CSV table of C-alpha atoms in Angstrom, one decimal:
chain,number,residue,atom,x,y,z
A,1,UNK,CA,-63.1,116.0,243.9
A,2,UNK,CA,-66.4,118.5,243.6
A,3,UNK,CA,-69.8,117.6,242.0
A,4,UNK,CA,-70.7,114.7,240.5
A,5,UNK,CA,-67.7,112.9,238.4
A,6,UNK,CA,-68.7,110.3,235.6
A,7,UNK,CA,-66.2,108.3,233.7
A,8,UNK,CA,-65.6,107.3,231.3
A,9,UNK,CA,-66.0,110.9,229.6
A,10,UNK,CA,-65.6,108.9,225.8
A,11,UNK,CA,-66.2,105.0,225.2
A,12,UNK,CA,-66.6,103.6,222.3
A,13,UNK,CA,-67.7,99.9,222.2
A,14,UNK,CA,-69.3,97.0,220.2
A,15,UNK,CA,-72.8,95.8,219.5
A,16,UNK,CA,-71.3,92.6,221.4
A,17,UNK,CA,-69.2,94.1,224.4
A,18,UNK,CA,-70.0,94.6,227.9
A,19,UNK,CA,-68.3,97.8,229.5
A,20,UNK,CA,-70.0,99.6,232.5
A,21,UNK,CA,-70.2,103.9,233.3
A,22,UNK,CA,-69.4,104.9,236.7
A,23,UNK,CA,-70.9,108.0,238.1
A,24,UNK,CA,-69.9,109.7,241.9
A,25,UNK,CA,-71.1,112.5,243.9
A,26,UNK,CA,-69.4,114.3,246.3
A,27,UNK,CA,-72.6,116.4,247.7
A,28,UNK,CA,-73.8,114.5,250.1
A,29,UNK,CA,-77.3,114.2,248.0
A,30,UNK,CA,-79.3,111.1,248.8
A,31,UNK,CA,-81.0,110.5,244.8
A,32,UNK,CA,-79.2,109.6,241.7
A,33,UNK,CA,-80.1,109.6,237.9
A,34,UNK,CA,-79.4,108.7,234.7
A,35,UNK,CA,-80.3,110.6,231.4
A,36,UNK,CA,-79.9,109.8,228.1
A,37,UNK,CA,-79.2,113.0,225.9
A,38,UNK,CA,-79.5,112.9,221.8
A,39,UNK,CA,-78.9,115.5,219.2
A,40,UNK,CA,-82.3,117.5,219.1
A,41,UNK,CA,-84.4,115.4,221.8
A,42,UNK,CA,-85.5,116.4,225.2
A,43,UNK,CA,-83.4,114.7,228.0
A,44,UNK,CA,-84.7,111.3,228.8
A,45,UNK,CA,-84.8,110.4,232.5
A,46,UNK,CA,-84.1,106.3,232.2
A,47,UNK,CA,-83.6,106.1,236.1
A,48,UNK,CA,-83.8,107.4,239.4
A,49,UNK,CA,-82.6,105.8,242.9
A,50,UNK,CA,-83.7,107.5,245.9
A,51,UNK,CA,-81.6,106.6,249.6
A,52,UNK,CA,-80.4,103.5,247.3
A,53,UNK,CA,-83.6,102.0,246.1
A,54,UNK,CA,-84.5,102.7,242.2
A,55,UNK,CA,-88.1,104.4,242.7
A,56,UNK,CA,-87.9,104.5,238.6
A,57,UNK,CA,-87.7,102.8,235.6
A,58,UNK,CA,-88.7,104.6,232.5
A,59,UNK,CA,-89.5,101.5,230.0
A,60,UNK,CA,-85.6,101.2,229.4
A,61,UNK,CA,-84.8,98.3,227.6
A,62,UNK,CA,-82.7,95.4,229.4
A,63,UNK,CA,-79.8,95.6,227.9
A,64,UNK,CA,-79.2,98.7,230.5
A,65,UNK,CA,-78.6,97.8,234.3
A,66,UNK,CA,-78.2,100.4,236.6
A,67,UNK,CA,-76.4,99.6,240.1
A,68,UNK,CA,-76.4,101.7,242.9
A,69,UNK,CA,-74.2,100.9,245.9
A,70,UNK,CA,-74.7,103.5,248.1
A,71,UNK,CA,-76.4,106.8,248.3
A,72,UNK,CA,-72.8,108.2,246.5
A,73,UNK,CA,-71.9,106.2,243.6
A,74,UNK,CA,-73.6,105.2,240.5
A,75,UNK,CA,-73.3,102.9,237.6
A,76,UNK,CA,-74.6,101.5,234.3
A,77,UNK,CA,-74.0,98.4,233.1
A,78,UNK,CA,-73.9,97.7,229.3
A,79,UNK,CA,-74.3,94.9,227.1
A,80,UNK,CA,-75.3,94.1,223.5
A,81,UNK,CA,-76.0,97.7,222.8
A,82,UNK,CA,-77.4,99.1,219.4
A,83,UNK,CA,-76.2,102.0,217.0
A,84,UNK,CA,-78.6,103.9,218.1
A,85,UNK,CA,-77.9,104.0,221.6
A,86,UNK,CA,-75.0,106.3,220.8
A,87,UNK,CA,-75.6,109.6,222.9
A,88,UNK,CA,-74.3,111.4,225.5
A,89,UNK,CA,-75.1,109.5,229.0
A,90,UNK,CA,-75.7,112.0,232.3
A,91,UNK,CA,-75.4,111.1,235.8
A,92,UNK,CA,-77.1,114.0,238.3
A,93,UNK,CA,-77.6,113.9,242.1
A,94,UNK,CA,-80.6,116.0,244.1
A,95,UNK,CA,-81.6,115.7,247.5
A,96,UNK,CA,-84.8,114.9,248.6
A,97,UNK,CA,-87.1,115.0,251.5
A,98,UNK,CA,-88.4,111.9,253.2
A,99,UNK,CA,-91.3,112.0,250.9
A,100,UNK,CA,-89.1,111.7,247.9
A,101,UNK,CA,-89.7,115.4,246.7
A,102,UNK,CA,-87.2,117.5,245.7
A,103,UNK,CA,-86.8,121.0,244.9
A,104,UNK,CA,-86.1,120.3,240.9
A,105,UNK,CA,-82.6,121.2,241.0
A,106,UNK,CA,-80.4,118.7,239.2
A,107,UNK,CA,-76.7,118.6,239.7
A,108,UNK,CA,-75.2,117.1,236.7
A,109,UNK,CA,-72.3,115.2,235.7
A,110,UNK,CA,-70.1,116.3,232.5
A,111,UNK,CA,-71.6,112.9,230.7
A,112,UNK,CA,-69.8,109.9,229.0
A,113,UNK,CA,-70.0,110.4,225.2
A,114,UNK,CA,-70.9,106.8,224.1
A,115,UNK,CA,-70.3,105.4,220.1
A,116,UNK,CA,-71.9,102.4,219.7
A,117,UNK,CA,-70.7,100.6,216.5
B,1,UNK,CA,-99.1,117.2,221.5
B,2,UNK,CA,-95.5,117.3,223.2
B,3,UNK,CA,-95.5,118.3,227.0
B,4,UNK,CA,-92.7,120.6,226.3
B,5,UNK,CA,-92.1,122.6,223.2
B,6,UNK,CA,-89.2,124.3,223.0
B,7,UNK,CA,-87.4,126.0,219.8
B,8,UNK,CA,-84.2,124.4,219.2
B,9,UNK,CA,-82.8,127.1,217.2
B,10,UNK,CA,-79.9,127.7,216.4
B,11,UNK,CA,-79.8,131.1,217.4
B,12,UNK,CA,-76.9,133.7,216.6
B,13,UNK,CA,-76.9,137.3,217.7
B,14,UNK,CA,-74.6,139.8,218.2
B,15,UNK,CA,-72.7,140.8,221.5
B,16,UNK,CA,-75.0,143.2,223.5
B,17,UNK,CA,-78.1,142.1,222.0
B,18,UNK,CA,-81.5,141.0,224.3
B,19,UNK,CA,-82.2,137.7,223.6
B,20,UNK,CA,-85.3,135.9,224.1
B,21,UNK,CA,-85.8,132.2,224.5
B,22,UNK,CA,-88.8,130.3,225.4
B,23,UNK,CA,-91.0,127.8,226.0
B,24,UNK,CA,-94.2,126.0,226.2
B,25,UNK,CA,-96.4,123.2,227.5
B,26,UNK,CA,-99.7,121.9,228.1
B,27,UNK,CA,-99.7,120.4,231.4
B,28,UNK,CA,-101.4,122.7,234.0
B,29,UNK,CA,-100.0,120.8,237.0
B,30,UNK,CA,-96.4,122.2,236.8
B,31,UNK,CA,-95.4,124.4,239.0
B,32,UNK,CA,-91.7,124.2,239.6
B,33,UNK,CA,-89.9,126.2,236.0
B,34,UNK,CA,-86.3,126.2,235.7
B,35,UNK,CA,-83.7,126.7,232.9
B,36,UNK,CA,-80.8,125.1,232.8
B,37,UNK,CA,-77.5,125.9,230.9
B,38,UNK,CA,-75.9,123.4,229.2
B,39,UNK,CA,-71.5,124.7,227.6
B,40,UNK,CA,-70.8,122.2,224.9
B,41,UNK,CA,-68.9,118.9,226.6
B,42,UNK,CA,-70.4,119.9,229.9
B,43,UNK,CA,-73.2,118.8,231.8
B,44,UNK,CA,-76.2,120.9,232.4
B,45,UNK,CA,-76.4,123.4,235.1
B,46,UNK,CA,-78.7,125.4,236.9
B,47,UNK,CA,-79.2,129.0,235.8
B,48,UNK,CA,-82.6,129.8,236.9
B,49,UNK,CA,-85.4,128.4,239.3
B,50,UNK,CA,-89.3,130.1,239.4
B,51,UNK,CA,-92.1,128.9,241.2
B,52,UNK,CA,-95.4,129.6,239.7
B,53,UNK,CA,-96.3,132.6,237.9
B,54,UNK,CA,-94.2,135.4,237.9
B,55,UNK,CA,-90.9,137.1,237.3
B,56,UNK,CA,-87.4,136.4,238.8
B,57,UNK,CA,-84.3,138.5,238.0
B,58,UNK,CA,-80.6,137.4,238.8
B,59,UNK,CA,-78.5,140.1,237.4
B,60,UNK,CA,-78.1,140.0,233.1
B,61,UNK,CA,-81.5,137.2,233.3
B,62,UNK,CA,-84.9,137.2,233.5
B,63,UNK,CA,-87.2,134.3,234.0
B,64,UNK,CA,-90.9,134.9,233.6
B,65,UNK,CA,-93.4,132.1,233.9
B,66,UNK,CA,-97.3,133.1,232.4
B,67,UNK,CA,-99.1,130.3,234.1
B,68,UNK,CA,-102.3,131.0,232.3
B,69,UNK,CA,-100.6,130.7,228.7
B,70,UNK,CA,-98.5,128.0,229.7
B,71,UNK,CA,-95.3,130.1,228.4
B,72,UNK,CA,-92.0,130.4,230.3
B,73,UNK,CA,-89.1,133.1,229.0
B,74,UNK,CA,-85.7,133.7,229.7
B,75,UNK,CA,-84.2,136.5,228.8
B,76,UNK,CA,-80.7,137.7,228.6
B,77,UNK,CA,-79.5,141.2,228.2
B,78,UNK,CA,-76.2,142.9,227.4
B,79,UNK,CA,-75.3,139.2,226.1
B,80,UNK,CA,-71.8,138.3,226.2
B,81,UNK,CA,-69.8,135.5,223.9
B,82,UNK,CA,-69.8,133.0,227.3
B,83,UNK,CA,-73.4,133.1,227.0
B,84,UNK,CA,-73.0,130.9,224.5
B,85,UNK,CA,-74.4,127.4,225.0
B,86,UNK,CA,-77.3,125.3,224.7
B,87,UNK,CA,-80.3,126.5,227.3
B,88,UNK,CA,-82.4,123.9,228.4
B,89,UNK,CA,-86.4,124.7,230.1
B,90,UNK,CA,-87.8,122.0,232.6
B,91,UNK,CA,-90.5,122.2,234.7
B,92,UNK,CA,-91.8,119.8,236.9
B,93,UNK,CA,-95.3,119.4,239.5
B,94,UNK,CA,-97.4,116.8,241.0
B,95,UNK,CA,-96.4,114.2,243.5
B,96,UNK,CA,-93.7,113.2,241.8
B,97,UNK,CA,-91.6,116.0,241.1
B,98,UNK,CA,-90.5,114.6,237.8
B,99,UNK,CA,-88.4,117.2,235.6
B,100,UNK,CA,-89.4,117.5,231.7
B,101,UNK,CA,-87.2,118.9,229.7
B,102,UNK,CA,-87.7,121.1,226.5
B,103,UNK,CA,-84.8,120.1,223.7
B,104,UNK,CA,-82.8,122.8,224.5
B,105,UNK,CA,-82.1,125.9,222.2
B,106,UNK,CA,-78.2,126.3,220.8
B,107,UNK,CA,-77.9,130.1,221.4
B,108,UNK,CA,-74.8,131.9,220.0
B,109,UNK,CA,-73.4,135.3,220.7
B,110,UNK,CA,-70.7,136.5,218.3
B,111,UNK,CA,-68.5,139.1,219.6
């Protein structure tokens, strides 16, 4: 395995399930993310662990809980989701320096396409 | 007014044709510019990085950044049909190096 793998690549679920997305990279980085991606919006960041400690939270509502294990894997944790939480979810990896900086460059994930109903 | 305007397009052109895509945004403090390229039921990938003003060539592209108009470009020329795909500006600066992305333009080249 090469990059960053998420799965799963397609879940669809209920307002009322819980089901989790799992996200791994194999590049030795030491920050993960997740975005949330919609038809015709910008990419929004919702979180960001640096060496295993989320530095981030971008107002994302409970019902998301990110988990990070260890500097290579990655998941979020769903329950009681809405319609419109339906998009494409992307995990990426950077490495950054010991002041948490990093160059910019994002390696993404292909995404898990998620259909709430 | 948005930190990042980009036009999402769509935009179709023919095979061999310059295309021009751009962006803007009102925050002075970035500094980092990139472009990302984003083939449908991928994730997004690197295509281009720029620091500052300037331009910065890597064979068929060209990223210019105009610091002082708060414009970025990329251009592609002699485009091919796997140019195809959604490009994607984000630019990032001050201490915490977070990237904002533009929406992405859906760029088509029909062969």
């Amino acid at each position: 395995e090469t990059g960053v793998t998420q799965t799963p690549r397609h879940l669809v679920m209920g307002m009322t399930n819980k089901k989790s997305l799992k996200c791994e990279q194999h590049l030795g980085h030491n920050a993960m993310y997740w975005y949330k991606q919609s038809a015709k919006k910008p990419l929004e960041l919702m979180f960001v662990y640096n060496f295993k400690e989320q530095t981030e939270n971008n107002s994302v509502p409970s019902r998301f809980s990110p988990e990070c294990p260890n500097s290579s894997h990655l998941f979020l944790h769903l329950h009681t989701l809405q319609p419109e939480d339906s998009a494409l979810y992307l995990c990426a990896s950077s490495q950054r320096d010991l002041r948490g900086a990093h160059t910019g460059e994002l390696f993404f994930g292909e995404g898990s396409r998620l259909t709430v109903l | 007014q948005k930190e990042v305007e980009q036009d999402p397009g769509p935009l179709s052109v023919p095979e061999g044709a310059i295309v021009s895509l751009n962006c803007t945004y009102s925050n002075s403090a970035f500094q980092y510019f990139m472009w990302y390229r984003q083939y449908s039921r991928k994730g997004p990938e690197l295509l281009m990085y720029t620091y500052s003003s300037g331009n910065k060539e890597d064979g068929r592209f060209t990223a210019q950044v105009d610091k002082s108009s708060k414009y970025i470009s990329l251009f592609i020329r002699d485009s091919q049909p796997s140019d195809s795909a959604t490009y994607l500006c984000a630019m990032s600066g001050g201490s915490n190096y977070k990237l904002t992305f533009g929406k992405g333009t859906l760029l088509t080249v029909n062969p």
